[in-house]
């Protein structure tokens, strides 16, 4: 007998695993930076934060890991708590719907999508950090899933709209990272929930790889336009993602 699966092809499960692990990783990174800085409110002064936050110029200089590591760093307790609450509320249902591997792919593409938007269009010397790009990707994903399942989109759209408005009105928020994550999350989730059942795995894998390739191409093209840059100073204004 076939086991029941979700619209994305995932086995039915009763609790999420990746979401708690992601929250634990973000909290651990914050605690490490706070201890290193000797200040829980100014943890961004730690060497770890400086070395792993997203600064477009340093990425262009070859420090590509910042595109990913910046998504696990936060500027202060409030920034961390807001993102982790959103991740817990939105991520649990989406992980159960997509399954662990697919959810991990959506989260990762959303994180890189947000970082790519900052690298492409953001200030060259402005550090950005935060899980919001990935979290906004989950918002886009849950909206697409609701559309596929034909349930009311009003609560999801309201939450997304309020968050985008907050991104515009509140100083120091990286709107680019949010929009980039939102778009990649929606696109990758659409590829998962709308894939034809007969060749679902092949179509899903192909679509996710194609999205990753597009991101890599955009990053490489933008990197070339920056030229040969290898370092950037400290003391720039921080932006929360």
PDB file of C-alpha atoms in Angstrom, residues 62-237:
ATOM      1  CA  UNK A  62      36.406  36.304  -2.474  1.00  0.00           C
ATOM      2  CA  UNK A  63      34.664  35.824   0.881  1.00  0.00           C
ATOM      3  CA  UNK A  64      31.649  34.030  -0.591  1.00  0.00           C
ATOM      4  CA  UNK A  65      30.784  32.267   2.660  1.00  0.00           C
ATOM      5  CA  UNK A  66      29.284  35.527   3.942  1.00  0.00           C
ATOM      6  CA  UNK A  67      26.300  35.017   1.616  1.00  0.00           C
ATOM      7  CA  UNK A  68      25.273  32.079   3.840  1.00  0.00           C
ATOM      8  CA  UNK A  69      26.790  32.786   7.244  1.00  0.00           C
ATOM      9  CA  UNK A  70      25.193  36.235   7.444  1.00  0.00           C
ATOM     10  CA  UNK A  71      21.816  34.491   7.579  1.00  0.00           C
ATOM     11  CA  UNK A  72      22.686  33.070  11.002  1.00  0.00           C
ATOM     12  CA  UNK A  73      23.842  36.324  12.610  1.00  0.00           C
ATOM     13  CA  UNK A  74      21.620  38.884  14.333  1.00  0.00           C
ATOM     14  CA  UNK A  75      22.059  42.406  15.634  1.00  0.00           C
ATOM     15  CA  UNK A  76      20.820  42.381  19.221  1.00  0.00           C
ATOM     16  CA  UNK A  77      18.230  40.340  21.110  1.00  0.00           C
ATOM     17  CA  UNK A  78      15.121  41.965  19.577  1.00  0.00           C
ATOM     18  CA  UNK A  79      16.308  41.233  16.042  1.00  0.00           C
ATOM     19  CA  UNK A  80      16.971  37.597  16.964  1.00  0.00           C
ATOM     20  CA  UNK A  81      13.663  37.069  18.769  1.00  0.00           C
ATOM     21  CA  UNK A  82      11.571  38.587  15.981  1.00  0.00           C
ATOM     22  CA  UNK A  83      13.137  36.387  13.320  1.00  0.00           C
ATOM     23  CA  UNK A  84      13.038  33.224  15.413  1.00  0.00           C
ATOM     24  CA  UNK A  85       9.369  33.711  16.302  1.00  0.00           C
ATOM     25  CA  UNK A  86       8.539  34.151  12.622  1.00  0.00           C
ATOM     26  CA  UNK A  87      10.606  31.093  11.730  1.00  0.00           C
ATOM     27  CA  UNK A  88       8.814  29.003  14.362  1.00  0.00           C
ATOM     28  CA  UNK A  89       5.301  30.135  13.439  1.00  0.00           C
ATOM     29  CA  UNK A  90       5.681  29.879   9.657  1.00  0.00           C
ATOM     30  CA  UNK A  91       8.354  27.206   9.351  1.00  0.00           C
ATOM     31  CA  UNK A  92       6.628  24.419  11.274  1.00  0.00           C
ATOM     32  CA  UNK A  93       3.691  24.035   8.903  1.00  0.00           C
ATOM     33  CA  UNK A  94       5.800  24.501   5.789  1.00  0.00           C
ATOM     34  CA  UNK A  95       8.313  21.857   6.882  1.00  0.00           C
ATOM     35  CA  UNK A  96       5.515  19.341   7.458  1.00  0.00           C
ATOM     36  CA  UNK A  97       3.991  20.159   4.080  1.00  0.00           C
ATOM     37  CA  UNK A  98       7.206  20.070   2.041  1.00  0.00           C
ATOM     38  CA  UNK A  99       9.165  17.468   3.942  1.00  0.00           C
ATOM     39  CA  UNK A 100      12.598  17.990   5.452  1.00  0.00           C
ATOM     40  CA  UNK A 101      14.759  17.851   2.336  1.00  0.00           C
ATOM     41  CA  UNK A 102      12.458  20.088   0.289  1.00  0.00           C
ATOM     42  CA  UNK A 103      12.043  22.514   3.174  1.00  0.00           C
ATOM     43  CA  UNK A 104      15.821  22.721   3.561  1.00  0.00           C
ATOM     44  CA  UNK A 105      16.113  23.518  -0.157  1.00  0.00           C
ATOM     45  CA  UNK A 106      13.512  26.294   0.055  1.00  0.00           C
ATOM     46  CA  UNK A 107      15.122  27.752   3.169  1.00  0.00           C
ATOM     47  CA  UNK A 108      18.589  27.660   1.631  1.00  0.00           C
ATOM     48  CA  UNK A 109      17.519  29.177  -1.689  1.00  0.00           C
ATOM     49  CA  UNK A 110      15.589  31.901   0.141  1.00  0.00           C
ATOM     50  CA  UNK A 111      18.595  32.729   2.305  1.00  0.00           C
ATOM     51  CA  UNK A 112      20.912  32.916  -0.712  1.00  0.00           C
ATOM     52  CA  UNK A 113      18.253  34.795  -2.682  1.00  0.00           C
ATOM     53  CA  UNK A 114      18.099  37.490  -0.019  1.00  0.00           C
ATOM     54  CA  UNK A 115      21.890  37.718   0.126  1.00  0.00           C
ATOM     55  CA  UNK A 116      22.085  37.881  -3.663  1.00  0.00           C
ATOM     56  CA  UNK A 117      19.662  40.815  -3.765  1.00  0.00           C
ATOM     57  CA  UNK A 118      21.814  42.682  -1.231  1.00  0.00           C
ATOM     58  CA  UNK A 119      25.002  41.833  -3.118  1.00  0.00           C
ATOM     59  CA  UNK A 120      23.428  42.884  -6.406  1.00  0.00           C
ATOM     60  CA  UNK A 121      21.740  46.131  -5.413  1.00  0.00           C
ATOM     61  CA  UNK A 122      22.754  47.008  -1.855  1.00  0.00           C
ATOM     62  CA  UNK A 123      25.382  49.401  -0.552  1.00  0.00           C
ATOM     63  CA  UNK A 124      28.825  48.049  -1.325  1.00  0.00           C
ATOM     64  CA  UNK A 125      30.208  48.726   2.144  1.00  0.00           C
ATOM     65  CA  UNK A 126      27.102  48.274   4.311  1.00  0.00           C
ATOM     66  CA  UNK A 127      27.115  45.141   6.502  1.00  0.00           C
ATOM     67  CA  UNK A 128      23.860  43.157   6.564  1.00  0.00           C
ATOM     68  CA  UNK A 129      22.941  40.252   8.825  1.00  0.00           C
ATOM     69  CA  UNK A 130      19.871  38.279   9.802  1.00  0.00           C
ATOM     70  CA  UNK A 131      17.655  35.336   8.915  1.00  0.00           C
ATOM     71  CA  UNK A 132      14.907  37.555   7.460  1.00  0.00           C
ATOM     72  CA  UNK A 133      15.738  36.701   3.856  1.00  0.00           C
ATOM     73  CA  UNK A 134      15.106  33.032   4.596  1.00  0.00           C
ATOM     74  CA  UNK A 135      12.080  33.805   6.784  1.00  0.00           C
ATOM     75  CA  UNK A 136      10.536  35.962   4.062  1.00  0.00           C
ATOM     76  CA  UNK A 137      11.151  33.079   1.695  1.00  0.00           C
ATOM     77  CA  UNK A 138       9.043  30.901   3.978  1.00  0.00           C
ATOM     78  CA  UNK A 139       6.339  33.583   3.894  1.00  0.00           C
ATOM     79  CA  UNK A 140       6.355  33.448   0.110  1.00  0.00           C
ATOM     80  CA  UNK A 141       6.338  29.669   0.273  1.00  0.00           C
ATOM     81  CA  UNK A 142       3.375  29.456   2.627  1.00  0.00           C
ATOM     82  CA  UNK A 143       1.442  31.871   0.389  1.00  0.00           C
ATOM     83  CA  UNK A 144       2.082  29.678  -2.669  1.00  0.00           C
ATOM     84  CA  UNK A 145       1.144  26.560  -0.701  1.00  0.00           C
ATOM     85  CA  UNK A 146      -2.106  28.173   0.451  1.00  0.00           C
ATOM     86  CA  UNK A 147      -2.905  29.042  -3.154  1.00  0.00           C
ATOM     87  CA  UNK A 148      -2.198  25.475  -4.269  1.00  0.00           C
ATOM     88  CA  UNK A 149      -4.355  24.031  -1.491  1.00  0.00           C
ATOM     89  CA  UNK A 150      -7.109  26.580  -2.213  1.00  0.00           C
ATOM     90  CA  UNK A 151      -7.282  27.923   1.321  1.00  0.00           C
ATOM     91  CA  UNK A 152      -7.722  31.562   2.290  1.00  0.00           C
ATOM     92  CA  UNK A 153      -4.731  33.719   1.423  1.00  0.00           C
ATOM     93  CA  UNK A 154      -5.914  36.737   3.413  1.00  0.00           C
ATOM     94  CA  UNK A 155      -4.012  36.000   6.667  1.00  0.00           C
ATOM     95  CA  UNK A 156      -0.790  35.185   4.802  1.00  0.00           C
ATOM     96  CA  UNK A 157      -0.996  38.195   2.497  1.00  0.00           C
ATOM     97  CA  UNK A 158      -1.733  40.449   5.480  1.00  0.00           C
ATOM     98  CA  UNK A 159       1.326  39.216   7.379  1.00  0.00           C
ATOM     99  CA  UNK A 160       3.573  39.631   4.326  1.00  0.00           C
ATOM    100  CA  UNK A 161       2.222  43.105   3.571  1.00  0.00           C
ATOM    101  CA  UNK A 162       2.697  44.270   7.165  1.00  0.00           C
ATOM    102  CA  UNK A 163       6.251  42.967   7.220  1.00  0.00           C
ATOM    103  CA  UNK A 164       7.123  44.670   3.932  1.00  0.00           C
ATOM    104  CA  UNK A 165       5.667  47.959   5.198  1.00  0.00           C
ATOM    105  CA  UNK A 166       7.739  47.583   8.374  1.00  0.00           C
ATOM    106  CA  UNK A 167      10.818  46.938   6.226  1.00  0.00           C
ATOM    107  CA  UNK A 168      10.248  50.243   4.444  1.00  0.00           C
ATOM    108  CA  UNK A 169       9.370  52.367   7.475  1.00  0.00           C
ATOM    109  CA  UNK A 170      11.795  51.088  10.123  1.00  0.00           C
ATOM    110  CA  UNK A 171      15.363  52.428   9.726  1.00  0.00           C
ATOM    111  CA  UNK A 172      18.171  49.886   9.359  1.00  0.00           C
ATOM    112  CA  UNK A 173      16.032  47.132   7.828  1.00  0.00           C
ATOM    113  CA  UNK A 174      17.316  45.481   4.643  1.00  0.00           C
ATOM    114  CA  UNK A 175      14.316  45.588   2.296  1.00  0.00           C
ATOM    115  CA  UNK A 176      16.404  44.113  -0.522  1.00  0.00           C
ATOM    116  CA  UNK A 177      17.162  41.003   1.496  1.00  0.00           C
ATOM    117  CA  UNK A 178      13.505  40.563   2.341  1.00  0.00           C
ATOM    118  CA  UNK A 179      12.298  40.916  -1.244  1.00  0.00           C
ATOM    119  CA  UNK A 180      15.015  38.629  -2.596  1.00  0.00           C
ATOM    120  CA  UNK A 181      14.151  35.942  -0.069  1.00  0.00           C
ATOM    121  CA  UNK A 182      10.420  36.315  -0.666  1.00  0.00           C
ATOM    122  CA  UNK A 183      10.781  35.835  -4.430  1.00  0.00           C
ATOM    123  CA  UNK A 184      13.054  32.796  -4.162  1.00  0.00           C
ATOM    124  CA  UNK A 185      10.885  31.207  -1.498  1.00  0.00           C
ATOM    125  CA  UNK A 186       7.753  31.629  -3.585  1.00  0.00           C
ATOM    126  CA  UNK A 187       9.438  30.370  -6.770  1.00  0.00           C
ATOM    127  CA  UNK A 188      11.027  27.318  -5.161  1.00  0.00           C
ATOM    128  CA  UNK A 189       7.857  26.342  -3.303  1.00  0.00           C
ATOM    129  CA  UNK A 190       5.813  26.719  -6.498  1.00  0.00           C
ATOM    130  CA  UNK A 191       8.209  24.313  -8.208  1.00  0.00           C
ATOM    131  CA  UNK A 192       7.568  21.804  -5.427  1.00  0.00           C
ATOM    132  CA  UNK A 193       3.796  21.964  -5.005  1.00  0.00           C
ATOM    133  CA  UNK A 194       2.886  22.345  -8.684  1.00  0.00           C
ATOM    134  CA  UNK A 195       5.164  19.606 -10.025  1.00  0.00           C
ATOM    135  CA  UNK A 196       3.191  16.896 -11.887  1.00  0.00           C
ATOM    136  CA  UNK A 197       2.700  13.785  -9.774  1.00  0.00           C
ATOM    137  CA  UNK A 198       3.906  11.384 -12.483  1.00  0.00           C
ATOM    138  CA  UNK A 199       7.443  12.827 -12.574  1.00  0.00           C
ATOM    139  CA  UNK A 200       7.360  14.899  -9.418  1.00  0.00           C
ATOM    140  CA  UNK A 201      10.859  14.222  -8.077  1.00  0.00           C
ATOM    141  CA  UNK A 202      12.595  14.892 -11.399  1.00  0.00           C
ATOM    142  CA  UNK A 203      10.717  18.142 -12.027  1.00  0.00           C
ATOM    143  CA  UNK A 204      11.230  19.360  -8.479  1.00  0.00           C
ATOM    144  CA  UNK A 205      14.953  18.633  -8.479  1.00  0.00           C
ATOM    145  CA  UNK A 206      15.414  20.192 -11.915  1.00  0.00           C
ATOM    146  CA  UNK A 207      13.567  23.370 -10.936  1.00  0.00           C
ATOM    147  CA  UNK A 208      15.490  23.796  -7.688  1.00  0.00           C
ATOM    148  CA  UNK A 209      18.822  23.272  -9.410  1.00  0.00           C
ATOM    149  CA  UNK A 210      17.816  25.760 -12.117  1.00  0.00           C
ATOM    150  CA  UNK A 211      17.029  28.407  -9.481  1.00  0.00           C
ATOM    151  CA  UNK A 212      20.382  27.811  -7.811  1.00  0.00           C
ATOM    152  CA  UNK A 213      22.181  28.104 -11.151  1.00  0.00           C
ATOM    153  CA  UNK A 214      20.445  31.415 -11.854  1.00  0.00           C
ATOM    154  CA  UNK A 215      21.566  32.756  -8.472  1.00  0.00           C
ATOM    155  CA  UNK A 216      25.140  31.631  -9.058  1.00  0.00           C
ATOM    156  CA  UNK A 217      25.229  33.249 -12.512  1.00  0.00           C
ATOM    157  CA  UNK A 218      23.874  36.527 -11.115  1.00  0.00           C
ATOM    158  CA  UNK A 219      26.449  36.459  -8.310  1.00  0.00           C
ATOM    159  CA  UNK A 220      29.338  35.771 -10.674  1.00  0.00           C
ATOM    160  CA  UNK A 221      28.290  38.518 -13.108  1.00  0.00           C
ATOM    161  CA  UNK A 222      27.946  41.021 -10.275  1.00  0.00           C
ATOM    162  CA  UNK A 223      31.241  39.902  -8.783  1.00  0.00           C
ATOM    163  CA  UNK A 224      33.037  40.658 -12.051  1.00  0.00           C
ATOM    164  CA  UNK A 225      31.549  44.161 -12.104  1.00  0.00           C
ATOM    165  CA  UNK A 226      33.006  44.875  -8.646  1.00  0.00           C
ATOM    166  CA  UNK A 227      36.530  44.257  -9.874  1.00  0.00           C
ATOM    167  CA  UNK A 228      39.397  42.930  -7.790  1.00  0.00           C
ATOM    168  CA  UNK A 229      38.526  43.959  -4.240  1.00  0.00           C
ATOM    169  CA  UNK A 230      39.791  42.059  -1.248  1.00  0.00           C
ATOM    170  CA  UNK A 231      39.087  44.019   1.916  1.00  0.00           C
ATOM    171  CA  UNK A 232      36.908  46.655   3.503  1.00  0.00           C
ATOM    172  CA  UNK A 233      37.230  48.654   6.682  1.00  0.00           C
ATOM    173  CA  UNK A 234      35.055  48.522   9.779  1.00  0.00           C
ATOM    174  CA  UNK A 235      32.638  50.981  11.305  1.00  0.00           C
ATOM    175  CA  UNK A 236      29.907  50.915   8.688  1.00  0.00           C
ATOM    176  CA  UNK A 237      26.244  51.312   9.505  1.00  0.00           C
TER     177      UNK A 237
END
